[in-house]
CSV table of C-alpha atoms in Angstrom, one decimal:
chain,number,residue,atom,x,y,z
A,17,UNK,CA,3.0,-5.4,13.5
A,18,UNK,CA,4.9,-3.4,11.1
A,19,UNK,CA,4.0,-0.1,10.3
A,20,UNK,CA,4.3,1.3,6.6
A,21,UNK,CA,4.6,5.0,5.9
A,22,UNK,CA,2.9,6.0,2.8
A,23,UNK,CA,4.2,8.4,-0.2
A,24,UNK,CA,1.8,9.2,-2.6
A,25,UNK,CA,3.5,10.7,-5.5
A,26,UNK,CA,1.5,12.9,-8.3
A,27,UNK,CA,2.7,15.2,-10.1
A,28,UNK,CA,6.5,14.4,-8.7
A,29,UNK,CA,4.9,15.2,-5.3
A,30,UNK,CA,4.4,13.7,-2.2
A,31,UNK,CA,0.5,14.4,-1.8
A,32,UNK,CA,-2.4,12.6,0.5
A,33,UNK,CA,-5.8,12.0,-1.2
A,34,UNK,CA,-9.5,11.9,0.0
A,35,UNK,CA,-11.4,8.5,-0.7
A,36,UNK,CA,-9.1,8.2,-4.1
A,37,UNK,CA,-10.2,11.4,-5.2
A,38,UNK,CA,-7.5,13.1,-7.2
A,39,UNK,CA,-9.2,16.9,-6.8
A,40,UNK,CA,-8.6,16.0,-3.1
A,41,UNK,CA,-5.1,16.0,-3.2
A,42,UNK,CA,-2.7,17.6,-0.3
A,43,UNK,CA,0.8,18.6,-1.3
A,44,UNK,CA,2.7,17.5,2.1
A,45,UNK,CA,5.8,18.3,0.1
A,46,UNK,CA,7.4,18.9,-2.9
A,47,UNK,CA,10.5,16.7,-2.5
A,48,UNK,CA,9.7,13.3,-2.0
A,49,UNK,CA,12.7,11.8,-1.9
A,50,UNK,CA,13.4,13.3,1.3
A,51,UNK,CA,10.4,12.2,2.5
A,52,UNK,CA,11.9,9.0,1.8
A,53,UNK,CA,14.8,9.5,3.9
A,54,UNK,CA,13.0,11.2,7.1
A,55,UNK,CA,10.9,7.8,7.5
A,56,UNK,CA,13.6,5.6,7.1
A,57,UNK,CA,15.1,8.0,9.9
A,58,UNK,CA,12.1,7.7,12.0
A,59,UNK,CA,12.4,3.8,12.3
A,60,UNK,CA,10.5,2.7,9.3
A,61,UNK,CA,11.0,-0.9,8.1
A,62,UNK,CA,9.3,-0.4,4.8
A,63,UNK,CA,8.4,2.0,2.3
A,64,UNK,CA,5.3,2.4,0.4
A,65,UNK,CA,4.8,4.0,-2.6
A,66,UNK,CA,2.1,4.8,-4.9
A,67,UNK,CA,2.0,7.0,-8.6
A,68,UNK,CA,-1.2,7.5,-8.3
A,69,UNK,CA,-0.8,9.5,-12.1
A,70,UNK,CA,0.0,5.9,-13.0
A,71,UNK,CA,-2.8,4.4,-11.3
A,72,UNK,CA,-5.2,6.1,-13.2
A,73,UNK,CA,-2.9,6.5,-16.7
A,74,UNK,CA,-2.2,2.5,-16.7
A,75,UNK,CA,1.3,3.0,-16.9
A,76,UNK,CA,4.5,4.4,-14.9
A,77,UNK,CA,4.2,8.3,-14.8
A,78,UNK,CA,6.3,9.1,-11.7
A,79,UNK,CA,9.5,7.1,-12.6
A,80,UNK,CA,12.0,10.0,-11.6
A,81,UNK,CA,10.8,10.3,-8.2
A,82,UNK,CA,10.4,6.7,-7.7
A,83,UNK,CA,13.9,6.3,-9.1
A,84,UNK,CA,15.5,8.8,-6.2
A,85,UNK,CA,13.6,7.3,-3.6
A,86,UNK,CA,14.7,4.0,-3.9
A,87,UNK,CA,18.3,5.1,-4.7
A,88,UNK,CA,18.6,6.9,-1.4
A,89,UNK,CA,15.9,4.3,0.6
A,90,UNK,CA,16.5,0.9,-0.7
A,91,UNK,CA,20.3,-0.4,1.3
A,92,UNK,CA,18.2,0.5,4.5
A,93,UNK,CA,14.7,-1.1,4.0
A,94,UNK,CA,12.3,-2.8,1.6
A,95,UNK,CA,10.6,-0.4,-0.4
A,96,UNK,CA,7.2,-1.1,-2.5
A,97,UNK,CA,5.4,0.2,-4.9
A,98,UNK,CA,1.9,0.6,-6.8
A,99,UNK,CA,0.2,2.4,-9.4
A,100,UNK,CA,0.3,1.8,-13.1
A,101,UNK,CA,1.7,-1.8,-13.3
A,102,UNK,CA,0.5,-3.9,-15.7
A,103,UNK,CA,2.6,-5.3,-17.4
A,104,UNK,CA,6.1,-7.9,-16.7
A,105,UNK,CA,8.2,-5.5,-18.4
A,106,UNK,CA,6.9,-2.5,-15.9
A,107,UNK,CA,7.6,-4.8,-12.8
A,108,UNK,CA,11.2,-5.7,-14.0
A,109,UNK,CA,12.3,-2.4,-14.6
A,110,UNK,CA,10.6,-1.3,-11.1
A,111,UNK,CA,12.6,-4.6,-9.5
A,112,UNK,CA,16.0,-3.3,-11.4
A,113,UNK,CA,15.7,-0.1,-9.7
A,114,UNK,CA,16.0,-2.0,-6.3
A,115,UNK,CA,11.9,-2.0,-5.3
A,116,UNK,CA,11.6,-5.2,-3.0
A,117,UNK,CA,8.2,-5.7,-3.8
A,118,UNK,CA,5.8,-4.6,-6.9
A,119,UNK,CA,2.2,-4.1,-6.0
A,120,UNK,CA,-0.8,-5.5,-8.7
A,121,UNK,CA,-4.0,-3.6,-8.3
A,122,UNK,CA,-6.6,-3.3,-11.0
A,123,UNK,CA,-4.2,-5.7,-13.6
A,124,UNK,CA,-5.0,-8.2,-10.7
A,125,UNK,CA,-8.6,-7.7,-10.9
A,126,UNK,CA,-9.3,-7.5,-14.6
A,127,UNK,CA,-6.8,-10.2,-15.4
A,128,UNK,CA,-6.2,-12.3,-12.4
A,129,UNK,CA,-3.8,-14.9,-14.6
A,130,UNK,CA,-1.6,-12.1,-14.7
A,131,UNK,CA,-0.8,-12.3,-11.0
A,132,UNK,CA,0.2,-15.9,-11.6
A,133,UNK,CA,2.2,-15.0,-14.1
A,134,UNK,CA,4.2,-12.4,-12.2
A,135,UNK,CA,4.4,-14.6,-9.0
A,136,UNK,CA,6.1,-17.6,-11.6
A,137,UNK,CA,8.5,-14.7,-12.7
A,138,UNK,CA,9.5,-12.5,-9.8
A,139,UNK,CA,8.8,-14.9,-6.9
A,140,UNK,CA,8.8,-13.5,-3.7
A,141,UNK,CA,8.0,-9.8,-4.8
A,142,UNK,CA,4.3,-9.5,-5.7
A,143,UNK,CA,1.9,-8.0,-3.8
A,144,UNK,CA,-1.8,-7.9,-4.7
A,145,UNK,CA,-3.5,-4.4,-3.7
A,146,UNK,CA,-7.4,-4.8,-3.5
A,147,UNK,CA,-9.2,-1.1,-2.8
A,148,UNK,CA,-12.7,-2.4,-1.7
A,149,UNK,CA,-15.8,0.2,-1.2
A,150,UNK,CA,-18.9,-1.1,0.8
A,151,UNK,CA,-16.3,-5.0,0.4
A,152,UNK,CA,-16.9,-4.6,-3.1
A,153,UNK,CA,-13.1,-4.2,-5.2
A,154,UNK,CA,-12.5,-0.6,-7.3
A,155,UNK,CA,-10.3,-0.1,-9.9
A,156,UNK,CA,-8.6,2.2,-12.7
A,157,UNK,CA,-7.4,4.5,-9.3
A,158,UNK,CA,-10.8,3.3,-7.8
A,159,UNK,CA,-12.9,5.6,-10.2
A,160,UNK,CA,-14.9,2.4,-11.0
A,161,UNK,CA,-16.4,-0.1,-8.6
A,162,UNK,CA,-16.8,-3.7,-9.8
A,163,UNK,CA,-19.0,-6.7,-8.4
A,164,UNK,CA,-16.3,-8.2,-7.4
A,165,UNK,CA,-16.3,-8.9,-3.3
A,166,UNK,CA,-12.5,-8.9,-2.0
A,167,UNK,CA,-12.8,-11.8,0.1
A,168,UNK,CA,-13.9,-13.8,-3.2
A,169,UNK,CA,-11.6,-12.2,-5.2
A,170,UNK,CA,-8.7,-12.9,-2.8
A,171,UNK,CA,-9.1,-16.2,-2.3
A,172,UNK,CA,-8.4,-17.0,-6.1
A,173,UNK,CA,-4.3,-15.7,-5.6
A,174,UNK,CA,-4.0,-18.2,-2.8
A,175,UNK,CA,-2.0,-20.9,-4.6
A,176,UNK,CA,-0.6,-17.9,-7.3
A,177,UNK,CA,2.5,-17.5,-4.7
A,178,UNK,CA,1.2,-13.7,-3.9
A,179,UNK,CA,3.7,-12.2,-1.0
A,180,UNK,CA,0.8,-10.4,1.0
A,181,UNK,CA,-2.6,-8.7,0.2
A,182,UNK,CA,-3.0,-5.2,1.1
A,183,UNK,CA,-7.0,-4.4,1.8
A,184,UNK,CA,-7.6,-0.8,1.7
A,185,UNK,CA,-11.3,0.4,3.1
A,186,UNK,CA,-11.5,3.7,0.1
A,187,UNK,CA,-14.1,5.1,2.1
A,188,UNK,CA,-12.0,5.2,5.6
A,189,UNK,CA,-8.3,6.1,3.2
A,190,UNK,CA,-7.5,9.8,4.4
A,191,UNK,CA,-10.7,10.3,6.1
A,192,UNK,CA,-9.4,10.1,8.9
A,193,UNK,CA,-11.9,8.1,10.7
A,194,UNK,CA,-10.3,5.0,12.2
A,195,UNK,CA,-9.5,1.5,10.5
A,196,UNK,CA,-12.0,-0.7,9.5
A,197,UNK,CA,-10.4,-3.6,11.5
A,198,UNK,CA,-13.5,-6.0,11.1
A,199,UNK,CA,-13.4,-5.8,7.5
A,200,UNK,CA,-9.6,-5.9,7.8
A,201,UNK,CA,-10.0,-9.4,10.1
A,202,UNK,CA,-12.3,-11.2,8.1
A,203,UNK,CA,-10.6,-11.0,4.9
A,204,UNK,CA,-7.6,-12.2,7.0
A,205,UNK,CA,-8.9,-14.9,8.6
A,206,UNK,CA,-10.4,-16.1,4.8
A,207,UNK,CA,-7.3,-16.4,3.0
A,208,UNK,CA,-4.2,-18.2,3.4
A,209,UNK,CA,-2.1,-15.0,2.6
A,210,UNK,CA,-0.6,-12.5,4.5
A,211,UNK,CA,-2.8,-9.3,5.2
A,212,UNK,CA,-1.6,-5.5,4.7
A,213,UNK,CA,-4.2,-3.2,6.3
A,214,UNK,CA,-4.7,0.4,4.8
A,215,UNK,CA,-6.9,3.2,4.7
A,216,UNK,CA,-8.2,5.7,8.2
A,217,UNK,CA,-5.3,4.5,10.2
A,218,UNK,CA,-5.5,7.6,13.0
A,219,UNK,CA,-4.0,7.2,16.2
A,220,UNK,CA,-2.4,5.0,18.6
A,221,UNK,CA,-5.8,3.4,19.7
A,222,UNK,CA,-6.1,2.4,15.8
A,223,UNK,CA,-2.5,0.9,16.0
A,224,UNK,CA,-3.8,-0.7,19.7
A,225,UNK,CA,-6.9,-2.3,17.8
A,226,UNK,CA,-5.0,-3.8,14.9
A,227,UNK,CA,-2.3,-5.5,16.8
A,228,UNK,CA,-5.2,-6.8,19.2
A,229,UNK,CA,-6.1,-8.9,16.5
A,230,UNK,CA,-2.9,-9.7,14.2
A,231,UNK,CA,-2.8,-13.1,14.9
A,232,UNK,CA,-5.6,-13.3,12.1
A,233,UNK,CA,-3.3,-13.2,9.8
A,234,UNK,CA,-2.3,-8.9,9.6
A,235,UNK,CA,1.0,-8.2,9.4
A,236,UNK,CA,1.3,-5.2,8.9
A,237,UNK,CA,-0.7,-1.4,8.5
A,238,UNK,CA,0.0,1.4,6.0
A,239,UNK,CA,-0.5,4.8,7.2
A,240,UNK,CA,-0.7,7.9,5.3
A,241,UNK,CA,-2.2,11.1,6.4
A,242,UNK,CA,-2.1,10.6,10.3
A,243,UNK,CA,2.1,10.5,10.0
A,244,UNK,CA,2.3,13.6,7.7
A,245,UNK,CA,-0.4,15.7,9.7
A,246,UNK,CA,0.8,14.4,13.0
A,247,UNK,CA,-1.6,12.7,15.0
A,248,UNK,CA,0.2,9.6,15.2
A,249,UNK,CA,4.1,10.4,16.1
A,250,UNK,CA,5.3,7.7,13.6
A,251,UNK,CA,8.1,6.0,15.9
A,252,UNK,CA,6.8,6.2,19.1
A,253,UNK,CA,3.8,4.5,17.2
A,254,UNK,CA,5.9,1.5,15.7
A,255,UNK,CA,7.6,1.3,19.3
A,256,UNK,CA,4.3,0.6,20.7
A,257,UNK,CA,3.0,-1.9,17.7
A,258,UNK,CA,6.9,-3.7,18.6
A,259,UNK,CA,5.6,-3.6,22.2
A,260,UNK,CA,2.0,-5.0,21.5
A,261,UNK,CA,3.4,-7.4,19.3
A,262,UNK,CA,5.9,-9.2,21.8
């Protein structure tokens, strides 16, 4: 079970938001970059980012910090990123920089040939990001839910070549109230594609829960506020998901 630190960058900062709500935004610092470098030191195997400016402008807005992240991050691990991309000529740019993997969120939803596209171009380094309220997807920075239910949704980037799908729960992301591992396990056990767990992640019991049942198809959990206001010590957390996952 791999475990994912989170930076959310707005404004060139590393912030934490309520439920997607950019008003609820809390500065955890105002250099990301060496946030960057502190998980890495901490035993993270993967980076994830987010421009959440971009996620609600349509297009890049945090490309600086992004840039320095990834220039100081990527020779160690993998480092990903979402927010903003729609477009082939955003994801190659992103790739040149040295991202690993290029996450497709509301492009996904509104024009789902567009992740088959990507997947023919940059194989291997597409991710699909589906925020899902009540199992129903949100897009445009979730400000709008659709009809669209994510397990239906998923299942049509099955033969597209997607790298993973991460299922984030907006109501549980930075609430702090646990992961929503049934929702998280039945989406996984639907599709034929790699599961990414995200929003609530809390404490060690959370990580405990998840890796009870990542033989559904979860690989992995991102974790966000828990890490930054410390009640999950990040690598004595990943030790124990290592542990669990033996």
């Amino acid at each position: 079970m791999l475990l994912i630190p989170a930076i959310d960058l707005k404004n060139g900062q590393c912030v934490r938001l309520k439920q997607g709500l950019m008003d609820e935004a809390t500065v955890f610092s105002d250099k990301p970059v060496e946030m960057g470098r502190h998980w890495v030191e901490q035993g993270a195997r993967r980076l994830h980012l987010v421009d959440l400016d971009g996620a609600f402008a349509g297009e890049p807005k945090n490309f600086e910090a992004i840039r320095e992240i990834v220039a100081v991050t990527s020779r160690d691990v993998p480092v990903q990123l979402g927010g903003g991309i729609r477009d082939l000529g955003t994801i190659e740019k992103y790739l040149g920089l040295g991202l690993s993997y290029v996450i497709i969120g509301t492009a996904a939803v509104k024009n789902p040939d567009f992740v088959r596209e990507a997947c023919k171009e940059f194989a291997g380094h597409i991710i699909v990001g589906l925020d899902a309220k009540d199992g129903m997807v949100a897009i445009d920075g979730w400000a709008t839910v659709t009809d669209h239910h994510v397990i239906d949704l998923s299942k049509r980037f099955e033969d597209d070549g997607v790298n993973s799908i991460i299922y984030t729960d907006i109501g549980r992301d930075g609430m702090m109230s646990g992961v929503n591992v049934e929702a998280t396990v039945k989406l996984a056990e639907a599709v034929d594609i790699p599961v990414i767990a995200s929003g609530g992640l809390t404490n060690l019991e959370d990580i405990k829960a998840l890796c009870a049942v990542q033989e559904s198809g979860i690989e992995g959990a991102i974790t966000g506020r828990a890490i930054y206001e410390g009640s999950i010590d990040f690598a004595e957390a990943q030790t124990l998901a290592d542990e669990l996952s033996k």
